[in-house]
Amino acid sequence: MRSHRIALIPGDGIGPDVIEAAWKVGEAVAAKESFALEPTRFPWSCEFYAETGAMMPEDGIEMLRRFDAILLGAVGWPASVPDSVSLHGLLLPIRKAFVQYANIRPHRLLPGVEGPLKAEGFDILCIRENTEGEYSGAGGRIHQGTVNEVAVETAIFTRAGVERILRYGFEQARLRSGRLASVTKSNAQKHSMVFWDEVTRELAKEYSDVEVTSYHIDAMAARMVMAPQSLDVVVASNLFGDILTDLGAAIQGGLGFAASANIDPTRSGPSMFEPVHGSAPDIAGKDIANPLATIWSLAMMLDHLGESAASERVMGAMEAATARGIGVRPGSHTTGAITDAVLNAIEKD
Ligand code: IPM
Ligand code: MN
């Protein structure tokens, strides 16, 4: 029997709620499709930090390396650990260490979900650079606490990094409508973003079948609200992609629906799948978090593992549930009720 080893990192806040829900769906679909998912749970979180002084053990990355994929809930409990410490101690090092350079985030309305826009029928695939750029972590502070204090945060754009994420964007565009939107701010940021635009033009010659348009981030933000149907594959740097994908989540009805895959397309290490939303400490453990973003992320994980039939089953079951009005509005149903609706749809399928 085919088997996949999965590292589960529920993390903080609603992370455990949504991972538990998604994992039930994973087990159900694996049984249907006759493969096995072998889970190993890692308690790495802000609670783990309180006990050990670190978000994960020193050899945490090495422990994860032997897995086929990682499914992560959420990281962050700012009341006890500053976000800058918890994120740089767990989520961001995993993305970088396993060179998960493509952060893939689909934005479309599930059936029955009413977004805040009049527009319907959009289907945007955001591809966010995930290992460098504005979130490289390079920089420092001097003269702290004095009037002469200086803080420097250096964005790093390497040719290898920019080229591989753009190439991934072109490839995805080829698989979809053949249209790619590349997002920069090259009118104001005259080094890194002009460089990104240049690499885009160079690659465009290799992908003459793809129609590529360069947008500035501010114009793209407006376009995603005013004309989301005009977009297909959108590729952006780490910071710009981060912001655009919360906007994408908003137009698809909220963070409760937004899924993501942190992919290493070379498959040299495990890729990681996680909802776009954070740990939402205020609603943790209350059985009200929407698990659909994590269930959708699970579907992306199954597809990545080569279980495309299982992935389609999960998507179909989610869509059957939302089409019946389950989980379509914040607070409309409990985490358990939404999960059960998806499980029922899988059973009936
Ligand atoms: C996301 C999150 C993270 C990110 C934060 C928590 C560091 O906002 O996955 O979009 O920006 O990468
Ligand atoms: Mn974000």
Coordinates of C-alpha atoms and ligand atoms in Angstrom, one line a residue:
M1 CA 0.0 0.0 0.0
R2 CA 1.2 3.5 -0.8
S3 CA 2.2 5.4 2.3
H4 CA 3.2 9.0 3.0
R5 CA 4.9 10.2 6.2
I6 CA 3.5 13.5 7.3
A7 CA 4.9 15.8 10.0
L8 CA 2.0 17.5 11.8
I9 CA 2.8 20.8 13.5
P10 CA -0.4 22.1 15.0
G11 CA 1.4 25.1 16.6
D12 CA -0.5 27.7 18.5
G13 CA -4.0 29.1 19.0
I14 CA -6.5 27.7 16.6
G15 CA -3.7 25.7 14.9
P16 CA -4.5 22.5 16.9
D17 CA -8.3 23.0 16.2
V18 CA -7.9 23.2 12.4
I19 CA -5.2 20.5 12.2
E20 CA -7.3 18.0 14.1
A21 CA -10.2 18.8 11.8
A22 CA -8.1 18.5 8.6
W23 CA -6.4 15.3 9.8
K24 CA -9.8 13.6 10.1
V25 CA -10.5 14.5 6.5
G26 CA -7.1 13.2 5.5
E27 CA -7.6 9.9 7.2
A28 CA -11.1 9.5 5.7
V29 CA -9.9 10.2 2.1
A30 CA -6.8 7.9 2.5
A31 CA -9.1 5.1 3.5
K32 CA -11.3 5.7 0.4
E33 CA -8.4 5.9 -1.9
S34 CA -6.4 3.0 -0.3
F35 CA -3.3 4.7 0.8
A36 CA -1.9 5.4 4.2
L37 CA -0.9 8.6 5.9
E38 CA 1.6 8.1 8.7
P39 CA 1.4 11.1 11.0
T40 CA 4.1 12.2 13.5
R41 CA 3.0 15.1 15.7
F42 CA 5.4 17.7 16.8
P43 CA 4.5 20.0 19.8
W44 CA 6.6 22.9 18.6
S45 CA 4.8 26.1 19.6
C46 CA 5.0 29.1 21.9
E47 CA 4.2 26.7 24.8
F48 CA 7.2 24.6 23.7
Y49 CA 9.2 27.8 23.8
A50 CA 8.1 28.5 27.4
E51 CA 9.3 25.0 28.4
T52 CA 12.5 24.8 26.4
G53 CA 13.5 28.4 25.4
A54 CA 13.2 27.5 21.7
M55 CA 10.4 27.1 19.2
M56 CA 11.8 23.8 18.0
P57 CA 14.8 21.7 19.0
E58 CA 18.2 22.5 17.6
D59 CA 18.0 19.5 15.2
G60 CA 14.3 20.3 14.4
I61 CA 15.0 20.8 10.7
E62 CA 16.9 17.5 10.5
M63 CA 14.0 15.8 12.2
L64 CA 11.6 17.1 9.6
R65 CA 13.8 16.2 6.6
R66 CA 12.8 12.6 6.5
F67 CA 9.1 13.4 6.0
D68 CA 7.2 13.5 2.7
A69 CA 5.3 16.6 3.7
I70 CA 4.6 19.0 6.6
L71 CA 1.1 20.1 7.6
L72 CA 1.2 23.1 9.9
G73 CA -1.6 24.9 11.7
A74 CA -0.5 28.3 12.9
V75 CA 2.4 29.9 14.8
G76 CA 2.2 32.7 17.3
W77 CA 1.0 33.6 20.8
P78 CA 2.1 37.2 21.2
A79 CA 1.0 37.4 24.8
S80 CA 3.8 35.1 25.8
V81 CA 6.3 35.2 22.9
P82 CA 6.9 38.2 20.5
D83 CA 5.8 37.2 17.0
S84 CA 9.2 38.2 15.6
V85 CA 10.7 35.5 17.8
S86 CA 8.1 32.8 17.3
L87 CA 7.9 33.1 13.5
H88 CA 11.7 33.4 13.1
G89 CA 12.1 30.4 15.3
L90 CA 9.7 28.0 13.5
L91 CA 7.7 28.9 10.4
L92 CA 10.2 31.0 8.5
P93 CA 13.3 28.8 9.1
I94 CA 11.3 25.8 7.8
R95 CA 10.4 27.7 4.6
K96 CA 14.1 28.7 4.1
A97 CA 15.8 25.5 5.2
F98 CA 13.8 23.3 2.8
V99 CA 14.0 25.9 0.1
Q100 CA 10.2 26.1 -0.2
Y101 CA 10.6 29.0 -2.5
A102 CA 7.1 29.0 -4.0
N103 CA 4.3 29.9 -1.8
I104 CA 1.1 29.0 -3.7
R105 CA -2.2 30.6 -2.7
P106 CA -5.4 30.0 -4.6
H107 CA -8.1 32.7 -4.4
R108 CA -11.6 31.8 -5.6
L109 CA -15.1 31.7 -4.2
L110 CA -16.2 28.3 -3.0
P111 CA -19.8 27.5 -4.0
G112 CA -22.3 29.2 -1.6
V113 CA -19.7 31.6 -0.3
E114 CA -20.5 35.3 -0.8
G115 CA -17.5 37.5 -1.0
P116 CA -17.5 41.2 -0.3
L117 CA -17.3 42.0 -4.0
K118 CA -19.9 42.1 -6.7
A119 CA -17.5 40.2 -8.8
E120 CA -17.9 36.4 -9.0
G121 CA -16.1 33.8 -11.0
F122 CA -12.6 35.0 -10.4
D123 CA -9.9 32.3 -10.0
I124 CA -6.5 33.8 -9.0
L125 CA -3.4 31.8 -8.3
C126 CA -0.9 33.9 -6.3
I127 CA 2.7 32.8 -6.3
R128 CA 4.7 34.4 -3.6
E129 CA 8.5 34.2 -3.3
N130 CA 9.0 32.6 0.0
T131 CA 12.7 32.5 1.0
E132 CA 14.3 35.9 0.5
G133 CA 13.3 39.4 -0.6
E134 CA 12.0 41.7 2.1
Y135 CA 11.7 38.8 4.7
S136 CA 15.3 37.7 4.3
G137 CA 15.9 38.6 8.0
A138 CA 19.1 40.5 7.0
G139 CA 19.7 43.7 9.0
G140 CA 20.2 45.0 12.5
R141 CA 19.8 47.7 15.0
I142 CA 22.3 49.9 16.7
H143 CA 22.2 52.5 19.4
Q144 CA 19.1 50.9 20.7
G145 CA 16.9 53.0 22.9
T146 CA 18.9 56.2 22.2
V147 CA 18.0 59.1 20.0
N148 CA 20.6 57.9 17.5
E149 CA 18.9 54.6 17.1
V150 CA 19.1 53.0 13.6
A151 CA 17.1 50.0 12.3
V152 CA 18.1 48.5 9.0
E153 CA 16.1 45.7 7.3
T154 CA 17.7 44.7 4.0
A155 CA 15.7 43.2 1.2
I156 CA 17.7 40.6 -0.7
F157 CA 17.0 39.7 -4.2
T158 CA 19.3 37.1 -5.8
R159 CA 19.3 36.2 -9.5
A160 CA 18.8 32.6 -8.6
G161 CA 15.9 33.4 -6.3
V162 CA 14.1 35.8 -8.6
E163 CA 14.6 33.6 -11.6
R164 CA 13.3 30.4 -10.0
I165 CA 10.1 32.0 -8.7
L166 CA 9.4 33.8 -12.0
R167 CA 10.0 30.6 -13.9
Y168 CA 7.6 28.8 -11.6
G169 CA 5.1 31.5 -12.4
F170 CA 5.5 31.1 -16.1
E171 CA 5.1 27.4 -15.8
Q172 CA 1.9 27.7 -13.8
A173 CA 0.6 30.2 -16.3
R174 CA 1.3 27.7 -19.1
L175 CA -0.7 25.1 -17.2
R176 CA -3.6 27.5 -16.8
S177 CA -4.8 30.4 -19.0
G178 CA -1.3 31.4 -20.4
R179 CA -1.5 34.7 -18.6
L180 CA 1.0 35.9 -16.0
A181 CA 0.9 39.1 -13.9
S182 CA 4.3 40.0 -12.4
V183 CA 4.1 42.5 -9.5
T184 CA 6.8 44.9 -8.5
K185 CA 7.2 48.6 -7.5
S186 CA 9.9 49.4 -10.0
N187 CA 8.8 53.0 -10.3
A188 CA 9.9 53.7 -6.7
Q189 CA 12.3 50.9 -5.8
K190 CA 14.9 51.3 -8.5
H191 CA 17.3 48.5 -7.7
S192 CA 15.6 45.3 -6.7
M193 CA 12.3 45.8 -8.4
V194 CA 13.9 47.0 -11.7
F195 CA 16.0 43.9 -11.5
W196 CA 12.9 41.7 -11.0
D197 CA 11.3 43.4 -14.1
E198 CA 14.4 42.8 -16.1
V199 CA 14.5 39.1 -15.2
T200 CA 10.8 38.9 -16.1
R201 CA 11.5 40.3 -19.6
E202 CA 14.4 37.9 -20.1
L203 CA 12.3 34.9 -19.2
A204 CA 9.4 36.1 -21.3
K205 CA 11.5 35.4 -24.3
E206 CA 11.7 31.7 -23.3
Y207 CA 8.0 31.6 -22.7
S208 CA 6.7 33.3 -25.8
D209 CA 3.4 31.4 -25.4
V210 CA 2.7 33.1 -22.1
E211 CA 1.3 36.7 -22.0
V212 CA 3.1 38.5 -19.2
T213 CA 2.1 41.9 -17.8
S214 CA 4.0 43.8 -15.2
Y215 CA 2.0 45.7 -12.6
H216 CA 2.9 47.9 -9.7
I217 CA 1.8 46.6 -6.3
D218 CA -0.5 49.5 -5.6
A219 CA -2.3 49.1 -9.0
M220 CA -2.5 45.4 -8.5
A221 CA -4.2 45.9 -5.1
A222 CA -6.8 48.0 -6.8
R223 CA -7.2 45.5 -9.7
M224 CA -7.8 42.6 -7.3
V225 CA -10.8 44.5 -5.9
M226 CA -12.1 46.2 -9.1
A227 CA -11.4 43.5 -11.7
P228 CA -10.4 40.2 -10.1
Q229 CA -11.7 38.2 -13.1
S230 CA -9.0 39.8 -15.3
L231 CA -6.3 38.0 -13.4
D232 CA -5.0 34.5 -13.4
V233 CA -1.5 33.7 -12.2
V234 CA 0.0 36.5 -10.1
V235 CA 3.7 36.3 -9.1
A236 CA 5.2 38.6 -6.4
S237 CA 8.0 39.1 -3.9
N238 CA 7.7 37.9 -0.3
L239 CA 6.3 41.1 1.2
F240 CA 4.1 42.0 -1.8
G241 CA 2.8 38.4 -2.0
D242 CA 2.1 38.4 1.7
I243 CA -0.1 41.5 1.5
L244 CA -1.8 40.5 -1.8
T245 CA -2.7 37.1 -0.5
D246 CA -4.5 38.6 2.6
L247 CA -6.4 40.7 0.0
G248 CA -7.0 37.6 -2.0
A249 CA -8.3 35.9 1.1
A250 CA -10.6 38.8 1.8
I251 CA -12.2 38.8 -1.7
Q252 CA -12.7 35.0 -1.4
G253 CA -14.8 35.5 1.7
G254 CA -12.2 35.7 4.4
L255 CA -9.1 34.2 5.9
G256 CA -11.2 31.1 6.8
F257 CA -11.0 29.9 3.2
A258 CA -7.4 30.8 2.2
A259 CA -5.1 27.9 1.7
S260 CA -1.4 27.7 1.0
A261 CA 1.4 25.4 -0.1
N262 CA 5.0 26.2 0.6
I263 CA 6.6 24.2 -2.2
D264 CA 10.1 23.1 -3.1
P265 CA 9.5 22.3 -6.7
T266 CA 12.8 20.4 -6.9
R267 CA 11.5 18.1 -4.1
S268 CA 14.9 18.0 -2.4
G269 CA 13.1 18.2 0.9
P270 CA 9.6 18.2 2.3
S271 CA 7.1 20.9 1.3
M272 CA 4.8 22.5 3.8
F273 CA 1.1 23.1 3.7
E274 CA -0.7 25.6 6.0
P275 CA -3.7 27.9 6.1
V276 CA -3.0 31.5 5.4
H277 CA -4.6 32.6 8.6
G278 CA -2.8 33.0 11.9
S279 CA -3.3 31.5 15.3
A280 CA -6.3 33.8 16.3
P281 CA -5.6 33.4 20.1
D282 CA -9.0 35.0 20.9
I283 CA -11.0 32.1 19.4
A284 CA -8.6 29.2 20.2
G285 CA -10.1 26.0 21.5
K286 CA -13.7 27.3 21.1
D287 CA -14.7 25.1 18.2
I288 CA -15.5 28.1 16.0
A289 CA -12.4 28.3 13.8
N290 CA -13.2 27.6 10.1
P291 CA -11.2 24.5 9.2
L292 CA -11.8 24.9 5.5
A293 CA -8.5 26.8 4.8
T294 CA -6.6 23.9 6.4
I295 CA -8.7 21.2 4.6
W296 CA -8.0 23.0 1.3
S297 CA -4.3 23.1 2.2
L298 CA -4.5 19.3 2.9
A299 CA -6.0 18.9 -0.6
M300 CA -3.0 20.7 -2.0
M301 CA -0.7 18.5 0.0
L302 CA -2.3 15.3 -1.4
D303 CA -2.0 16.6 -4.9
H304 CA 1.7 17.4 -4.2
L305 CA 2.1 13.8 -2.9
G306 CA 0.7 12.4 -6.2
E307 CA -2.7 11.6 -4.7
S308 CA -4.6 13.7 -7.2
A309 CA -7.8 11.6 -6.9
A310 CA -7.8 12.0 -3.2
S311 CA -7.1 15.7 -3.6
E312 CA -10.1 16.1 -5.9
R313 CA -12.3 14.2 -3.5
V314 CA -11.4 16.6 -0.7
M315 CA -12.1 19.6 -2.9
G316 CA -15.3 18.1 -4.1
A317 CA -16.4 17.3 -0.5
M318 CA -15.6 20.9 0.6
E319 CA -17.5 22.3 -2.3
A320 CA -20.5 20.1 -1.5
A321 CA -20.5 21.3 2.1
T322 CA -20.3 25.0 1.3
A323 CA -22.9 24.6 -1.5
R324 CA -25.2 23.5 1.3
G325 CA -24.4 26.7 3.2
I326 CA -22.1 24.9 5.7
G327 CA -19.2 27.1 6.9
V328 CA -19.9 29.9 4.4
R329 CA -20.0 32.8 6.9
P330 CA -18.0 33.4 10.0
G331 CA -19.7 31.8 13.0
S332 CA -22.4 30.1 10.9
H333 CA -21.2 26.6 12.0
T334 CA -18.8 25.1 14.5
T335 CA -15.4 23.7 13.5
G336 CA -16.9 20.2 14.3
A337 CA -20.0 20.8 12.2
I338 CA -18.0 22.0 9.1
T339 CA -15.6 19.0 9.5
D340 CA -18.5 16.6 9.8
A341 CA -20.2 18.0 6.7
V342 CA -16.9 17.5 4.7
L343 CA -16.5 13.9 6.1
N344 CA -20.1 13.1 5.2
A345 CA -19.6 14.3 1.7
I346 CA -16.5 12.1 1.4
E347 CA -18.4 9.1 2.7
K348 CA -21.3 9.6 0.2
D349 CA -19.0 10.3 -2.7
Ligands
IPM1 C1 1.7 34.3 6.1 C2 2.0 34.9 7.4 C3 3.4 34.9 7.7 C4 4.2 35.4 6.6 C5 3.8 35.6 9.0 C6 3.1 35.1 10.2 C7 5.3 35.6 9.2 O1 1.5 36.3 7.4 O2 2.0 33.1 6.0 O3 1.2 35.0 5.2 O4 4.1 36.6 6.3 O5 4.8 34.7 5.9
MN2 MN 0.4 36.8 5.7

